[in-house]
Amino acid sequence: MVATPRPNLYRCKATCRAYANIAFVKYWGVVDANLNLPANGSLSMTLSHAHATTTVAWTDGPPAWEADIVVIDGKEQSGAVYRRTVSHLDRIRTAMGVNWPARVESRNSFPASAGIASSASGFCALTVAACQALAAGGHHDVPDRLHQARLARQASGSACRSFQGGFVEWSAGGDDSTSVACQVAGPDHWSLYDVVAVLDSGSKSVSSHDGHRLAATSPLQEERVRQVPSHLNAARAAIRARDLKILGEISERDAMLMHAVMISSEPPLLFLSAGSVALMRQIRDWRLQEELEVYFTVDAGPNLHVLCNEADVGEVAHRLARSPWVLDTLVNGPGPAPELRNSHLF
Amino acid sequence: MVATPRPNLYRCKATCRAYANIAFVKYWGVVDANLNLPANGSLSMTLSHAHATTTVAWTDGPPAWEADIVVIDGKEQSGAVYRRTVSHLDRIRTAMGVNWPARVESRNSFPASAGIASSASGFCALTVAACQALAAGGHHDVPDRLHQARLARQASGSACRSFQGGFVEWSAGGDDSTSVACQVAGPDHWSLYDVVAVLDSGSKSVSSHDGHRLAATSPLQEERVRQVPSHLNAARAAIRARDLKILGEISERDAMLMHAVMISSEPPLLFLSAGSVALMRQIRDWRLQEELEVYFTVDAGPNLHVLCNEADVGEVAHRLARSPWVLDTLVNGPGPAPELRNSHLF
C-alpha cells in the first residue's frame, strides 16, 4: 500500500449502534457471491431491542498498532470472525483510500445463543462507525449512508436493511449500485411485535453466509424465487395497511418456501431443530383454535420469531416462556436507523 | 341393485396376508383423485415384517347380515375407516357384479403407533381376499391380480405396489389401465434392510390420503414432479446393481423434496416431528463421521426408515434403540407378494 498521511490521532474514533432485523420476505441465495447480489428482493423489520454497539478507531495514538484488532463482547477475535471483519475493513480502506489499521470493539445487546443474525447489526454498525471515525478525524471523502449500505451489503447481505429504521425493502437490483434497501414505513407507523422464541438447540452446522451459496443446488430454488415478487407486493401493502393477517400469512408461507429450498439443497440444510416444528404447530393451534392472532417466521436457524399485535405481546411472551421448548424470549418492536453514540467502548 | 343369486354360503370366504411397503422414490399428489392416478411414478420395497392379514366372507350363513361389518385388530369399526372400507367393497361389488354385504376382519402385525402406512397392506389384503372369497364360492368372473391391483390403487395409491414382492415400481400411467406396478427385482435379489425408527410424536393431523389433495397447492410441486424420472432411473439402476450408496442418496433427496412440497403447501403439512430432524442429523453423522453406511427416508409421518446393509442391521437397530427420540424399532427386509392363507380370522 502507498503510505497515507495519518489523521488526527485523538479524533479519529466513532461509535455506532445498529439494529438487527427480521425478514418477512426472505433473502436466500446469491447471484453474485462477491458483491452479495441476492437472488431475490426481501422485506424486513428493524428490531428495537437487538442491537450491536461498535466503536472503531483508525489509530489509538502512539504507539499505533500494526494490524487490526477486533474485540467482540469482550473477547479478542482471531478466527473466522476476525478474518471476515478484516476483509470488511479492507473493503472500507479501499473505498476511502486509506491504509491504516483499525481497532474495533463491539457489544451485542442479545446473547449469541439467541440466534438472531448478528451479522446484519454487526456489519451495519461497523461500517457506519468506521466511516464516521474517518469523518471525525478530518477525512473529507467519507461515503454517504447509501454508499455505506452498499459496502455493508458486500459483507453481509441483510446488513443493508439495517441502515433504515422501521420496515425496509431491499430490492435485488442488478449490480452494486442498484441493490439497495429503502424504507417502506418508519418505526412509528405500526407497533407490530416480534417475540423471539429462543429454542434449545445445537449450534448451526452451516452459517447462513455459506448457506446462501447452496441455494442454487436445490431444484426448487428457481420456483421459490419466482414466488417472491408477489410476496413482496402483498407484504408491502400489508405493512402500509397495518394488516397482521396478510403479513403473517405471507411471512409463514415465505419462510416455509425458504426452508423447503434449504432442506432440498445439496447437502440439505436442516436449520429447523427438534423444537421448531413442535412450536410451529403450537402457534397455529393458538391462532386457529384460540383466536390469538399470532404468526411465525423462522430464519436460518431453529428459533421462531412470533409476530403479534401490541395488545397481545404480554400473552404471547407468557405463553412462549411456559413452553418446554423455549429457553428465553426477546420482545422487539420496530427499531430505529443506526445511531451515532457519544460514549465509546474504549 | 338388482338381486344376485347368493353364492355357496359356507365356501365364500378367503384370507390374504399382504405386506406394507416403503418408497425410495415417493408418491405425492394425484392428477385424478377418484382413480388415484398419481402425479408421478414411485418405487418401493415391500416389507417383510409389516403385514395385514384379512379375512373376507361375502356371507356368514343364515341369518345373513344386511350391512358390511368391518373389524380391525379386534375392534368393530364405525367411523371414517368403516366408510373407506365400505367404499372399496362397493368398488369390488361393482367390478364383480354382486350386491352382497361382506364381513371383513383384519389384523396388522405392527402397532398403529408404528406409523407404517397401513393402507397399502390393508387395501391390498382386502382386495385379494375379497376377490378370492368370491372365486372360492364359485364366482367365475373374478378379476386377475393386475385388475385387483388397479381396484386397490383406487382405494389407496400405494396399495398397488404391495401386489408384488421385493422391489416394485409403480408407473404413473395416464389412465386406470396404465397406472400399474411392476416388479423391478424379487425379494431374494438384495438383502437390503429398513429399520423403522418409531418416534415419540402426536398423531397425524392430516392423513396422507387427504394430503395428496394438497400437493398441487405448493408452488414447488411442479418442479418436484419434474425431478422424479431421474430419481426413478437412478434408483432402479441402484437396486439392480445392489448399490446402497446411490439408492440411499436418492432416497434422502427424494424424501426431502416431498417434505419440501409438504411444508410449502397451503396449509403447510408438518409431518416431521420434533425428533425427526434430530435423528436425521444423527444418521448423517453416523455415515459421514463413523462410516456406518446408513441412509434415511421418511414418509408422510414423523418416523424415520433407516436403510442399511444386512451386515449392519444389528448395529443400526442397537444405535437407534438407544436414541432418546426412538420409542421402538422394527426391522424389515424385502417382503413377499400377497399370500393366501388357509386359516381364517373368523
mmCIF file of N, CA and C in Angstrom, chain A residues 141-215:
data_model
loop_
_atom_site.group_PDB
_atom_site.id
_atom_site.type_symbol
_atom_site.label_atom_id
_atom_site.label_comp_id
_atom_site.label_asym_id
_atom_site.label_seq_id
_atom_site.Cartn_x
_atom_site.Cartn_y
_atom_site.Cartn_z
ATOM 1 N N ASP A 141 -13.431 12.473 2.199
ATOM 2 C CA ASP A 141 -14.126 11.677 1.174
ATOM 3 C C ASP A 141 -14.961 10.544 1.760
ATOM 4 N N VAL A 142 -15.527 10.777 2.928
ATOM 5 C CA VAL A 142 -16.331 9.721 3.553
ATOM 6 C C VAL A 142 -17.609 9.496 2.750
ATOM 7 N N PRO A 143 -17.895 8.239 2.393
ATOM 8 C CA PRO A 143 -19.101 7.984 1.589
ATOM 9 C C PRO A 143 -20.373 8.244 2.392
ATOM 10 N N ASP A 144 -21.442 8.565 1.679
ATOM 11 C CA ASP A 144 -22.722 8.783 2.365
ATOM 12 C C ASP A 144 -23.335 7.434 2.782
ATOM 13 N N ARG A 145 -24.445 7.517 3.503
ATOM 14 C CA ARG A 145 -25.054 6.298 4.061
ATOM 15 C C ARG A 145 -25.462 5.285 2.973
ATOM 16 N N LEU A 146 -25.935 5.793 1.856
ATOM 17 C CA LEU A 146 -26.331 4.899 0.767
ATOM 18 C C LEU A 146 -25.123 4.091 0.295
ATOM 19 N N HIS A 147 -23.989 4.777 0.155
ATOM 20 C CA HIS A 147 -22.760 4.114 -0.259
ATOM 21 C C HIS A 147 -22.274 3.171 0.849
ATOM 22 N N GLN A 148 -22.395 3.617 2.088
ATOM 23 C CA GLN A 148 -22.008 2.760 3.223
ATOM 24 C C GLN A 148 -22.834 1.473 3.240
ATOM 25 N N ALA A 149 -24.132 1.628 2.969
ATOM 26 C CA ALA A 149 -25.009 0.451 2.991
ATOM 27 C C ALA A 149 -24.601 -0.554 1.909
ATOM 28 N N ARG A 150 -24.136 -0.021 0.766
ATOM 29 C CA ARG A 150 -23.687 -0.931 -0.298
ATOM 30 C C ARG A 150 -22.417 -1.656 0.113
ATOM 31 N N LEU A 151 -21.533 -0.946 0.819
ATOM 32 C CA LEU A 151 -20.332 -1.616 1.332
ATOM 33 C C LEU A 151 -20.716 -2.706 2.346
ATOM 34 N N ALA A 152 -21.618 -2.354 3.263
ATOM 35 C CA ALA A 152 -22.022 -3.317 4.297
ATOM 36 C C ALA A 152 -22.693 -4.540 3.668
ATOM 37 N N ARG A 153 -23.470 -4.328 2.624
ATOM 38 C CA ARG A 153 -24.152 -5.427 1.940
ATOM 39 C C ARG A 153 -23.155 -6.464 1.435
ATOM 40 N N GLN A 154 -21.989 -5.978 0.998
ATOM 41 C CA GLN A 154 -20.991 -6.919 0.482
ATOM 42 C C GLN A 154 -20.427 -7.828 1.582
ATOM 43 N N ALA A 155 -20.482 -7.341 2.832
ATOM 44 C CA ALA A 155 -20.007 -8.165 3.959
ATOM 45 C C ALA A 155 -21.107 -9.098 4.443
ATOM 46 N N SER A 156 -22.318 -8.582 4.513
ATOM 47 C CA SER A 156 -23.470 -9.355 4.977
ATOM 48 C C SER A 156 -24.694 -8.782 4.292
ATOM 49 N N GLY A 157 -25.302 -9.546 3.418
ATOM 50 C CA GLY A 157 -26.398 -9.019 2.606
ATOM 51 C C GLY A 157 -27.435 -8.278 3.425
ATOM 52 N N SER A 158 -27.947 -8.922 4.477
ATOM 53 C CA SER A 158 -29.059 -8.324 5.212
ATOM 54 C C SER A 158 -28.628 -7.093 6.009
ATOM 55 N N ALA A 159 -27.315 -6.838 6.117
ATOM 56 C CA ALA A 159 -26.854 -5.635 6.819
ATOM 57 C C ALA A 159 -27.388 -4.369 6.147
ATOM 58 N N CYS A 160 -27.588 -4.422 4.829
ATOM 59 C CA CYS A 160 -28.047 -3.203 4.141
ATOM 60 C C CYS A 160 -29.447 -2.803 4.581
ATOM 61 N N ARG A 161 -30.240 -3.788 5.089
ATOM 62 C CA ARG A 161 -31.589 -3.447 5.565
ATOM 63 C C ARG A 161 -31.541 -2.728 6.910
ATOM 64 N N SER A 162 -30.478 -2.973 7.676
ATOM 65 C CA SER A 162 -30.372 -2.345 9.000
ATOM 66 C C SER A 162 -29.982 -0.872 8.927
ATOM 67 N N PHE A 163 -29.739 -0.352 7.735
ATOM 68 C CA PHE A 163 -29.423 1.080 7.594
ATOM 69 C C PHE A 163 -30.655 1.966 7.695
ATOM 70 N N GLN A 164 -31.834 1.347 7.735
ATOM 71 C CA GLN A 164 -33.079 2.106 7.866
ATOM 72 C C GLN A 164 -33.831 1.596 9.088
ATOM 73 N N GLY A 165 -34.607 2.465 9.730
ATOM 74 C CA GLY A 165 -35.482 2.022 10.804
ATOM 75 C C GLY A 165 -36.812 1.542 10.253
ATOM 76 N N GLY A 166 -37.595 0.919 11.117
ATOM 77 C CA GLY A 166 -38.949 0.516 10.743
ATOM 78 C C GLY A 166 -38.974 -0.652 9.776
ATOM 79 N N PHE A 167 -39.691 -0.462 8.660
ATOM 80 C CA PHE A 167 -39.947 -1.542 7.712
ATOM 81 C C PHE A 167 -39.176 -1.242 6.431
ATOM 82 N N VAL A 168 -38.381 -2.187 5.990
ATOM 83 C CA VAL A 168 -37.372 -1.902 4.977
ATOM 84 C C VAL A 168 -37.399 -2.948 3.864
ATOM 85 N N GLU A 169 -37.407 -2.493 2.629
ATOM 86 C CA GLU A 169 -37.353 -3.416 1.495
ATOM 87 C C GLU A 169 -36.011 -3.280 0.782
ATOM 88 N N TRP A 170 -35.383 -4.410 0.564
ATOM 89 C CA TRP A 170 -34.117 -4.468 -0.169
ATOM 90 C C TRP A 170 -34.427 -4.976 -1.581
ATOM 91 N N SER A 171 -34.295 -4.099 -2.555
ATOM 92 C CA SER A 171 -34.519 -4.515 -3.940
ATOM 93 C C SER A 171 -33.301 -5.285 -4.433
ATOM 94 N N ALA A 172 -33.566 -6.428 -5.052
ATOM 95 C CA ALA A 172 -32.451 -7.270 -5.505
ATOM 96 C C ALA A 172 -31.476 -6.456 -6.361
ATOM 97 N N GLY A 173 -32.004 -5.695 -7.282
ATOM 98 C CA GLY A 173 -31.141 -4.895 -8.161
ATOM 99 C C GLY A 173 -30.367 -5.777 -9.117
ATOM 100 N N GLY A 174 -29.607 -5.112 -9.956
ATOM 101 C CA GLY A 174 -28.855 -5.860 -10.965
ATOM 102 C C GLY A 174 -27.360 -5.709 -10.825
ATOM 103 N N ASP A 175 -26.937 -4.740 -10.009
ATOM 104 C CA ASP A 175 -25.499 -4.554 -9.800
ATOM 105 C C ASP A 175 -25.298 -3.858 -8.461
ATOM 106 N N ASP A 176 -24.046 -3.496 -8.183
ATOM 107 C CA ASP A 176 -23.736 -2.961 -6.859
ATOM 108 C C ASP A 176 -24.541 -1.712 -6.522
ATOM 109 N N SER A 177 -24.787 -0.866 -7.507
ATOM 110 C CA SER A 177 -25.414 0.415 -7.182
ATOM 111 C C SER A 177 -26.939 0.340 -7.151
ATOM 112 N N THR A 178 -27.534 -0.726 -7.719
ATOM 113 C CA THR A 178 -29.000 -0.809 -7.728
ATOM 114 C C THR A 178 -29.539 -1.797 -6.694
ATOM 115 N N SER A 179 -28.641 -2.518 -6.013
ATOM 116 C CA SER A 179 -29.082 -3.476 -4.999
ATOM 117 C C SER A 179 -29.092 -2.771 -3.644
ATOM 118 N N VAL A 180 -30.171 -2.027 -3.404
ATOM 119 C CA VAL A 180 -30.213 -1.141 -2.238
ATOM 120 C C VAL A 180 -31.519 -1.305 -1.453
ATOM 121 N N ALA A 181 -31.446 -0.914 -0.180
ATOM 122 C CA ALA A 181 -32.604 -1.022 0.714
ATOM 123 C C ALA A 181 -33.267 0.335 0.896
ATOM 124 N N CYS A 182 -34.607 0.335 0.912
ATOM 125 C CA CYS A 182 -35.367 1.574 1.107
ATOM 126 C C CYS A 182 -36.419 1.359 2.179
ATOM 127 N N GLN A 183 -36.728 2.414 2.893
ATOM 128 C CA GLN A 183 -37.732 2.311 3.940
ATOM 129 C C GLN A 183 -39.136 2.280 3.336
ATOM 130 N N VAL A 184 -39.932 1.291 3.762
ATOM 131 C CA VAL A 184 -41.334 1.205 3.347
ATOM 132 C C VAL A 184 -42.198 2.038 4.294
ATOM 133 N N ALA A 185 -41.872 1.987 5.601
ATOM 134 C CA ALA A 185 -42.598 2.774 6.608
ATOM 135 C C ALA A 185 -41.692 2.920 7.816
ATOM 136 N N GLY A 186 -41.808 4.027 8.504
ATOM 137 C CA GLY A 186 -40.954 4.293 9.660
ATOM 138 C C GLY A 186 -41.363 3.470 10.875
ATOM 139 N N PRO A 187 -40.540 3.516 11.921
ATOM 140 C CA PRO A 187 -40.824 2.698 13.111
ATOM 141 C C PRO A 187 -42.112 3.099 13.827
ATOM 142 N N ASP A 188 -42.562 4.327 13.648
ATOM 143 C CA ASP A 188 -43.780 4.756 14.350
ATOM 144 C C ASP A 188 -45.054 4.401 13.598
ATOM 145 N N HIS A 189 -44.899 3.904 12.385
ATOM 146 C CA HIS A 189 -46.063 3.616 11.544
ATOM 147 C C HIS A 189 -46.963 2.539 12.135
ATOM 148 N N TRP A 190 -46.341 1.507 12.760
ATOM 149 C CA TRP A 190 -47.128 0.343 13.180
ATOM 150 C C TRP A 190 -46.404 -0.343 14.328
ATOM 151 N N SER A 191 -47.066 -0.493 15.460
ATOM 152 C CA SER A 191 -46.404 -1.178 16.569
ATOM 153 C C SER A 191 -46.626 -2.691 16.480
ATOM 154 N N LEU A 192 -46.052 -3.240 15.441
ATOM 155 C CA LEU A 192 -46.017 -4.695 15.269
ATOM 156 C C LEU A 192 -44.933 -5.250 16.197
ATOM 157 N N TYR A 193 -45.165 -6.424 16.755
ATOM 158 C CA TYR A 193 -44.169 -7.007 17.643
ATOM 159 C C TYR A 193 -43.637 -8.347 17.133
ATOM 160 N N ASP A 194 -42.369 -8.554 17.432
ATOM 161 C CA ASP A 194 -41.698 -9.821 17.130
ATOM 162 C C ASP A 194 -41.190 -10.370 18.452
ATOM 163 N N VAL A 195 -41.812 -11.461 18.924
ATOM 164 C CA VAL A 195 -41.316 -12.112 20.137
ATOM 165 C C VAL A 195 -40.444 -13.283 19.679
ATOM 166 N N VAL A 196 -39.150 -13.169 19.940
ATOM 167 C CA VAL A 196 -38.242 -14.236 19.523
ATOM 168 C C VAL A 196 -38.306 -15.353 20.556
ATOM 169 N N ALA A 197 -38.619 -16.545 20.104
ATOM 170 C CA ALA A 197 -38.601 -17.713 20.986
ATOM 171 C C ALA A 197 -37.270 -18.426 20.778
ATOM 172 N N VAL A 198 -36.397 -18.325 21.776
ATOM 173 C CA VAL A 198 -35.084 -18.968 21.694
ATOM 174 C C VAL A 198 -35.260 -20.423 22.123
ATOM 175 N N LEU A 199 -34.899 -21.324 21.216
ATOM 176 C CA LEU A 199 -35.124 -22.745 21.472
ATOM 177 C C LEU A 199 -33.838 -23.440 21.875
ATOM 178 N N ASP A 200 -33.989 -24.499 22.591
ATOM 179 C CA ASP A 200 -32.846 -25.317 22.964
ATOM 180 C C ASP A 200 -32.403 -26.111 21.753
ATOM 181 N N SER A 201 -31.221 -25.813 21.271
ATOM 182 C CA SER A 201 -30.792 -26.480 20.049
ATOM 183 C C SER A 201 -29.292 -26.375 19.925
ATOM 184 N N GLY A 202 -28.715 -27.332 19.250
ATOM 185 C CA GLY A 202 -27.285 -27.277 18.990
ATOM 186 C C GLY A 202 -26.973 -26.106 18.077
ATOM 187 N N SER A 203 -25.713 -25.732 18.006
ATOM 188 C CA SER A 203 -25.336 -24.610 17.156
ATOM 189 C C SER A 203 -25.458 -24.999 15.696
ATOM 190 N N LYS A 204 -25.525 -23.986 14.843
ATOM 191 C CA LYS A 204 -25.688 -24.227 13.416
ATOM 192 C C LYS A 204 -24.443 -24.901 12.846
ATOM 193 N N SER A 205 -24.655 -25.899 12.009
ATOM 194 C CA SER A 205 -23.509 -26.586 11.412
ATOM 195 C C SER A 205 -23.037 -25.836 10.164
ATOM 196 N N VAL A 206 -23.892 -25.032 9.582
ATOM 197 C CA VAL A 206 -23.529 -24.237 8.405
ATOM 198 C C VAL A 206 -24.000 -22.808 8.660
ATOM 199 N N SER A 207 -23.142 -21.830 8.447
ATOM 200 C CA SER A 207 -23.560 -20.443 8.629
ATOM 201 C C SER A 207 -24.491 -20.063 7.488
ATOM 202 N N SER A 208 -25.341 -19.070 7.724
ATOM 203 C CA SER A 208 -26.228 -18.664 6.632
ATOM 204 C C SER A 208 -25.387 -18.036 5.517
ATOM 205 N N HIS A 209 -24.252 -17.416 5.913
ATOM 206 C CA HIS A 209 -23.332 -16.860 4.910
ATOM 207 C C HIS A 209 -22.932 -17.946 3.893
ATOM 208 N N ASP A 210 -22.584 -19.132 4.392
ATOM 209 C CA ASP A 210 -22.233 -20.245 3.499
ATOM 210 C C ASP A 210 -23.479 -20.857 2.856
ATOM 211 N N GLY A 211 -24.561 -20.879 3.623
ATOM 212 C CA GLY A 211 -25.794 -21.484 3.123
ATOM 213 C C GLY A 211 -26.290 -20.840 1.838
ATOM 214 N N HIS A 212 -26.113 -19.521 1.740
ATOM 215 C CA HIS A 212 -26.555 -18.821 0.532
ATOM 216 C C HIS A 212 -25.951 -19.427 -0.733
ATOM 217 N N ARG A 213 -24.724 -19.912 -0.607
ATOM 218 C CA ARG A 213 -24.046 -20.498 -1.775
ATOM 219 C C ARG A 213 -24.673 -21.817 -2.194
ATOM 220 N N LEU A 214 -25.407 -22.455 -1.255
ATOM 221 C CA LEU A 214 -26.015 -23.757 -1.572
ATOM 222 C C LEU A 214 -27.407 -23.633 -2.191
ATOM 223 N N ALA A 215 -28.008 -22.461 -2.071
ATOM 224 C CA ALA A 215 -29.409 -22.322 -2.507
ATOM 225 C C ALA A 215 -29.598 -22.798 -3.947
#
